[in-house]
Coordinates of C-alpha atoms in Angstrom, one line a residue:
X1 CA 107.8 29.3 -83.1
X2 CA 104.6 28.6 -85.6
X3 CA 104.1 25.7 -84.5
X4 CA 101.6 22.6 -86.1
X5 CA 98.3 22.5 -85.0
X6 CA 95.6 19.7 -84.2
X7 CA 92.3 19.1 -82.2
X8 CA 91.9 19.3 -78.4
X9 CA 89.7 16.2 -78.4
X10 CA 87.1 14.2 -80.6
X11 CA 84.5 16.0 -81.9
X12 CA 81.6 14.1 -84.0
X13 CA 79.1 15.9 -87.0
X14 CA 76.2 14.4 -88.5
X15 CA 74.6 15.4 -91.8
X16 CA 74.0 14.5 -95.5
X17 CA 75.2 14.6 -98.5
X18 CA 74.9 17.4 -100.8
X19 CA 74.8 14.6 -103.9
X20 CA 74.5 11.4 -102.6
X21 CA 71.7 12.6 -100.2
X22 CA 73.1 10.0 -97.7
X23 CA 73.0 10.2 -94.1
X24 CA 76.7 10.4 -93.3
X25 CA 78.7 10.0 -89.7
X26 CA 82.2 12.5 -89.4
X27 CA 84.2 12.4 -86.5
X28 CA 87.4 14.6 -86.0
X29 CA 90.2 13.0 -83.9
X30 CA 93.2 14.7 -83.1
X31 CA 96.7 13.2 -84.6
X32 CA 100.4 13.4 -83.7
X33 CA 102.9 16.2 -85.4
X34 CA 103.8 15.4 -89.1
X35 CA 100.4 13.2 -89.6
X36 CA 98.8 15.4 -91.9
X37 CA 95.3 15.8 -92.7
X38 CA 93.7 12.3 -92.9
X39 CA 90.6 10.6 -94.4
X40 CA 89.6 7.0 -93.3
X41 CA 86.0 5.3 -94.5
X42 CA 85.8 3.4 -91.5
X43 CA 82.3 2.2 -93.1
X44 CA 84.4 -0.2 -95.6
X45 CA 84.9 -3.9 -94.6
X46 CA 88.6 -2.8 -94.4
X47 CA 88.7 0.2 -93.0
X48 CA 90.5 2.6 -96.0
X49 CA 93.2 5.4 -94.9
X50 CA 95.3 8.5 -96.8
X51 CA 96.3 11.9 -96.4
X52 CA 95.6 14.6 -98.6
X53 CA 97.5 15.8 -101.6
X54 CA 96.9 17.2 -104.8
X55 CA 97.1 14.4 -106.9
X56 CA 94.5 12.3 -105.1
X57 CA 91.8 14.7 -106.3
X58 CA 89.9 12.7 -109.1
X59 CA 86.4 14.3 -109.4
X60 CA 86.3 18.1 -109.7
X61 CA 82.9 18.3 -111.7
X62 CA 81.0 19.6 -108.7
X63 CA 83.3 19.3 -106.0
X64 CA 86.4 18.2 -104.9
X65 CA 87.0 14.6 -104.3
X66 CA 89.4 12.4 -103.3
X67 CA 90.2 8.7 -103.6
X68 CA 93.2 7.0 -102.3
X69 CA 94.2 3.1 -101.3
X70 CA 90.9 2.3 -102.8
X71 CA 88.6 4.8 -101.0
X72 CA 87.0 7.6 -102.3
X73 CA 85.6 11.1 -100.2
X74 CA 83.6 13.7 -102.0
X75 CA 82.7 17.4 -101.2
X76 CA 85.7 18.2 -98.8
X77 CA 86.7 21.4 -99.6
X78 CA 84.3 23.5 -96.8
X79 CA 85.9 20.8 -94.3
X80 CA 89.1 21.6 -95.7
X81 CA 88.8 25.3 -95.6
X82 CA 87.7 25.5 -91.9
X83 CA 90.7 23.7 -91.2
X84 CA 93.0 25.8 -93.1
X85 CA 91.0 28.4 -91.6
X86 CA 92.0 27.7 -88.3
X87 CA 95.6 26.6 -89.4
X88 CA 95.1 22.8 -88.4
X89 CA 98.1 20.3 -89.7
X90 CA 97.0 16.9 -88.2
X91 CA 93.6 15.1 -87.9
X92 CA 92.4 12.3 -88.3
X93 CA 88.7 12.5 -90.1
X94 CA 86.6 9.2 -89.6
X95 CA 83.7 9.3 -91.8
X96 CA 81.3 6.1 -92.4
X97 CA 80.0 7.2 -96.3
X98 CA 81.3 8.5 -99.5
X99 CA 81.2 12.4 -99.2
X100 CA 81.5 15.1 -96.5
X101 CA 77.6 16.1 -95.2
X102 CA 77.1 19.4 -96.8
X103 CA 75.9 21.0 -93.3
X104 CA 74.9 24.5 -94.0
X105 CA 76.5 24.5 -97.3
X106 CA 79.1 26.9 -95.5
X107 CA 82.6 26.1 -93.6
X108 CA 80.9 27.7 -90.6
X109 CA 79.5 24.4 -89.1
X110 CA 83.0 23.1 -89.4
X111 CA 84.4 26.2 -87.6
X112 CA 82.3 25.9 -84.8
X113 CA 82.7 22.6 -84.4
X114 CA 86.7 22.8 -84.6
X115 CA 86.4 25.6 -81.9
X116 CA 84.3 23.4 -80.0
X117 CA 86.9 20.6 -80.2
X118 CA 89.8 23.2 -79.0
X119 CA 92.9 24.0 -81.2
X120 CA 95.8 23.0 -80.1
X121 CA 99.7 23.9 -80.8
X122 CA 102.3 21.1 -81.0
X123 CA 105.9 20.6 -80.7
X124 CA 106.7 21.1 -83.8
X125 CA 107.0 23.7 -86.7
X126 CA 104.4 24.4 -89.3
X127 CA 105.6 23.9 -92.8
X128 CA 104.7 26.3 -95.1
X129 CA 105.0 25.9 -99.0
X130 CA 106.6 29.5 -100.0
X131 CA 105.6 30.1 -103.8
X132 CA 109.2 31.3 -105.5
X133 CA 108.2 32.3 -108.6
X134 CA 104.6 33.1 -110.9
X135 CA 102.7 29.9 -111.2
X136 CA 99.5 30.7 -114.1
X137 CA 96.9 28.1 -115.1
X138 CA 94.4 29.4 -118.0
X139 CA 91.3 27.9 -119.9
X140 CA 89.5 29.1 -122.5
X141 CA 89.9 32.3 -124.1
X142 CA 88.2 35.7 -125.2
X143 CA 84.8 35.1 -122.8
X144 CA 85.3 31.8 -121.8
X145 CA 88.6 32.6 -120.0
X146 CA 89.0 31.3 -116.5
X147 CA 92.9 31.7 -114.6
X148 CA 94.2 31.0 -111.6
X149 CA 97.6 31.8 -110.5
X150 CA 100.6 32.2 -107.5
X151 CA 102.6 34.7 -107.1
X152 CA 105.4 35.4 -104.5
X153 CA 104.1 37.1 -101.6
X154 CA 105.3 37.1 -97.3
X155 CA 101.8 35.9 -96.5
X156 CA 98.7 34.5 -97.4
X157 CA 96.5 36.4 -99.6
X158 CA 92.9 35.7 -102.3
X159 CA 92.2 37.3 -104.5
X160 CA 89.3 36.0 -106.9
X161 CA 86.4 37.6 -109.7
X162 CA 83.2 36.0 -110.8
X163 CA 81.2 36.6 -114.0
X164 CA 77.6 35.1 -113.9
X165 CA 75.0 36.5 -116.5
X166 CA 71.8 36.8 -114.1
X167 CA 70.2 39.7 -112.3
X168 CA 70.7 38.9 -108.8
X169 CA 74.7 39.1 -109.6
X170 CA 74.5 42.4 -111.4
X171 CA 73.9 43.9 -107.4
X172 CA 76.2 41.6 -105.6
X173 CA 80.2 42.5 -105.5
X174 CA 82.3 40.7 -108.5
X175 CA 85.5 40.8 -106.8
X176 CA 86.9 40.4 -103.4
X177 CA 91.0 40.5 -102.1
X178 CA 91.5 39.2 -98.6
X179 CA 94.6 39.2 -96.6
X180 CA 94.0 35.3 -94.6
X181 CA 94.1 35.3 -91.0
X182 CA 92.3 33.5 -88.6
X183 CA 89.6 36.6 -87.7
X184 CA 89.4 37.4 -91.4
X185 CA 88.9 34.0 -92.5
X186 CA 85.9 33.1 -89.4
X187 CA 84.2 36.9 -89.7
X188 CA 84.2 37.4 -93.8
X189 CA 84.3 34.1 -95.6
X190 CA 83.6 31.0 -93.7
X191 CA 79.3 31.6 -93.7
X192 CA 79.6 32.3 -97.4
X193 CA 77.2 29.1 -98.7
X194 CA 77.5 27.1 -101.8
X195 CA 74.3 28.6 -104.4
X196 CA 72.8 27.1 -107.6
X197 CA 70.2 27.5 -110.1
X198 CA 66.8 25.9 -110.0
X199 CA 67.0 24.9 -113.5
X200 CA 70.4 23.0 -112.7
X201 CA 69.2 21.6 -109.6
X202 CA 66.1 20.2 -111.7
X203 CA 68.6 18.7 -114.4
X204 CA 71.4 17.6 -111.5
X205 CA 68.6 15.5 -109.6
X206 CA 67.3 13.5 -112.8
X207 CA 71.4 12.8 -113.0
X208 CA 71.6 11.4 -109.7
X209 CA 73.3 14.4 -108.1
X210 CA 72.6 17.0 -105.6
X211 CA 69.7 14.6 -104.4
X212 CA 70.6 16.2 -100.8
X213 CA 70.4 20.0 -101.6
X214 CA 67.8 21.7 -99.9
X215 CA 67.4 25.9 -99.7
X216 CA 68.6 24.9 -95.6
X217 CA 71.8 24.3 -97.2
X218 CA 72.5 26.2 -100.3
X219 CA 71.2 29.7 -102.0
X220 CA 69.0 28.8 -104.7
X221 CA 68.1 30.9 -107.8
X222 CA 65.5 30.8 -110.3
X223 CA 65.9 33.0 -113.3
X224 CA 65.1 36.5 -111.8
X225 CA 66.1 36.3 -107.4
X226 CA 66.9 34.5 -104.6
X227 CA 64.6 31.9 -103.1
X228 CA 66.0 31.6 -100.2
X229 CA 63.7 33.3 -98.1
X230 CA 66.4 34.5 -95.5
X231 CA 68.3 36.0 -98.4
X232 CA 72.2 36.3 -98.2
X233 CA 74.4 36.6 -95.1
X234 CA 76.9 38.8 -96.7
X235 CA 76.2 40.9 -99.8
X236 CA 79.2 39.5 -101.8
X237 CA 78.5 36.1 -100.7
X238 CA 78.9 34.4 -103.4
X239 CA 82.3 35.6 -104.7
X240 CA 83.0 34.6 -100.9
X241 CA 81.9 31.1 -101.0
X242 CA 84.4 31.0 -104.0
X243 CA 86.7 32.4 -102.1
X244 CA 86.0 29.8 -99.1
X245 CA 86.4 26.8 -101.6
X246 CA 89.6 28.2 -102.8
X247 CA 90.8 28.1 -99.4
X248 CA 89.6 24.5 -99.5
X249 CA 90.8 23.5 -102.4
X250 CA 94.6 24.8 -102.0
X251 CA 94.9 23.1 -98.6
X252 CA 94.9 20.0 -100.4
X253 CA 98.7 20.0 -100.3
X254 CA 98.3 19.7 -96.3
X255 CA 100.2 22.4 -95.9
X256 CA 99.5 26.8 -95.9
X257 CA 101.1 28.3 -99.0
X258 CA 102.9 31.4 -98.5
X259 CA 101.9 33.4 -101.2
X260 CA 99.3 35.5 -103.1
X261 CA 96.5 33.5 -105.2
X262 CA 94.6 35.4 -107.6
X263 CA 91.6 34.0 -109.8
X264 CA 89.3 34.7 -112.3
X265 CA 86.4 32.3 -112.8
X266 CA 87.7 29.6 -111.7
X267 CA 86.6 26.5 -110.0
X268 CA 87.5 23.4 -108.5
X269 CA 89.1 21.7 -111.3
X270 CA 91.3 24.6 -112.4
X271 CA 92.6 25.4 -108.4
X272 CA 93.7 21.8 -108.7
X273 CA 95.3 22.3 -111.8
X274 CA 97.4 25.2 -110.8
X275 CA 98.1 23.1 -107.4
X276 CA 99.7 20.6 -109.5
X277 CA 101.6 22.7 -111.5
X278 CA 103.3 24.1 -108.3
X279 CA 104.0 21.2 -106.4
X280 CA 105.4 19.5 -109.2
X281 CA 107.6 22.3 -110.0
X282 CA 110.8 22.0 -107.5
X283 CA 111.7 25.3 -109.0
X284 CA 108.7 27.1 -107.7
X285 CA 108.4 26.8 -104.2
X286 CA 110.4 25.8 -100.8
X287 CA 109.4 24.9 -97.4
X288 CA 109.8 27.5 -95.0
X289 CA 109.4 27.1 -91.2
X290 CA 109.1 30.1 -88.6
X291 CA 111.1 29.2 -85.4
X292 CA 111.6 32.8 -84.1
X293 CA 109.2 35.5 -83.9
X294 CA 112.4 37.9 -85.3
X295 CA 112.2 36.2 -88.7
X296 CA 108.6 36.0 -89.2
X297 CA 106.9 38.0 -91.1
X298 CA 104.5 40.0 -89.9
X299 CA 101.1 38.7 -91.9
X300 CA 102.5 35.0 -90.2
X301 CA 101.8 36.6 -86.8
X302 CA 98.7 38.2 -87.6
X303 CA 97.2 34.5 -89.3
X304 CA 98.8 32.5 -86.4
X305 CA 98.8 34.5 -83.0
X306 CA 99.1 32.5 -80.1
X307 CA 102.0 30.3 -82.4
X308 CA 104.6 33.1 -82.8

């Protein structure tokens, strides 16, 4: 059986965040089958609970936030993505301020800190959302056309293209398909960071945003290279941090979706979109669980290997 996953035990981060530039307190606690993935600002004079779903996103400007029972969370999606990542179900997420701390700018910090806590497999099946039929989401046309879309498919695949007028993305990769399991997703996306330009950082920060961005914790450009004086960690890294938030940003249903995603130049507010347009499509998808190995298929066993 693929069965639903959770933490080992309580695991704690501490960082900033990437707008508010606020020192912020996480803890990861691990939650009973059919819990779902849980935010609670315990830093409110009544603590504030709820579990993720698509249609608590409200802000997708620069991230993906949430806000539910009168509580708001901003920048989850590299959280999110480890957890996908690592095919977690249930936690409970403590946090004591109003967005995730940006870390490295990558989901690897979250990674090692989930492996850290232990995964462990519960008593009860995973629920997958299978995709049934072609799901499409466009904006814009001629050049300023961005789409994202679903399409039926026995397993988890990205696929995703970027298009950014500057030098330094002429001699990176534009495109990159990955087949999700749990050694893919730690070894090729997970260290991919979140990158900028200098001239939007400048304009961001006399907003009031990105006030906690540093080149520790996102690649920077100016008009010609990379400031970052390490350069990249992968040589497609930044189609692979898109990647990495796509992750993020479709495991805001709670639940894996069997099925291929494909994108082109899209970001957080259209991967929302087309989440919406499939969960609120009975006609689309099903749930599927996998309680013998016989009838699972074989990209299942390769994303969940100690389950089946």
């Amino acid at each position: 059986m693929i069965g639903q996953r959770t933490v080992k035990t309580q695991v704690r981060a501490t960082g900033v965040g990437l707008h508010t530039g606020e020192r912020v307190n996480l803890t990861l606690r691990p939650a009973p089958p059919e819990t779902g993935i849980v935010f609670r600002r315990v830093d409110l004079p009544t603590a504030c609970d709820f579990v993720v779903a698509p249609e608590r996103v409200t802000d997708t400007r620069l991230c993906s936030a949430l806000e539910g029972n009168g509580a708001k969370v901003a920048t989850v999606e590299h959280l999110m993505s480890a957890l996908a990542g690592l095919g977690v179900d249930n936690v409970f997420i403590d946090i004591d301020g109003p967005e995730v701390p940006i870390l490295d700018g990558s989901a690897a910090p979250w990674v090692y800190l989930l492996q850290s806590a232990g995964i462990e497999t519960q008593k009860a099946p995973k629920r997958f959302m299978r995709v049934l039929k072609s799901v499409r989401i466009e904006e814009g046309a001629g050049e300023t056309l961005k789409w994202a879309q679903f399409e039926p498919h026995e397993g988890c695949t990205l696929s995703f293209s970027i298009d950014f007028d500057h030098p330094v993305f002429r001699k990176s990769a534009k495109e990159m398909h990955i087949d999700l399991t749990r050694e893919s997703y730690v070894k090729e996306v997970s260290r991919a960071r979140t990158f900028g330009f200098m001239n939007e950082v400048e304009y961001l920060r006399s907003h009031g945003l990105a006030l906690g961005g540093t080149l520790d914790n996102a690649i920077v450009m100016d008009e010609f290279r990379v400031l970052n004086s390490d350069g990249l960690r992968y040589a497609d890294e930044f189609v692979k941090h898109k990647v990495l938030d796509a992750v993020g940003d479709l495991y805001l249903t709670g639940h894996p979706i069997l099925g291929a995603f494909s994108a082109y130049k899209s970001g957080h507010g259209l991967n929302n979109r087309l989440l919406r347009a499939l969960t609120e499509d009975a006609s689309a998808w099903e749930w599927a669980t996998f309680e013998h190995e016989t009838s699972t298929p074989p990209a299942l066993l390769n994303l969940y290997p100690q389950a089946a």
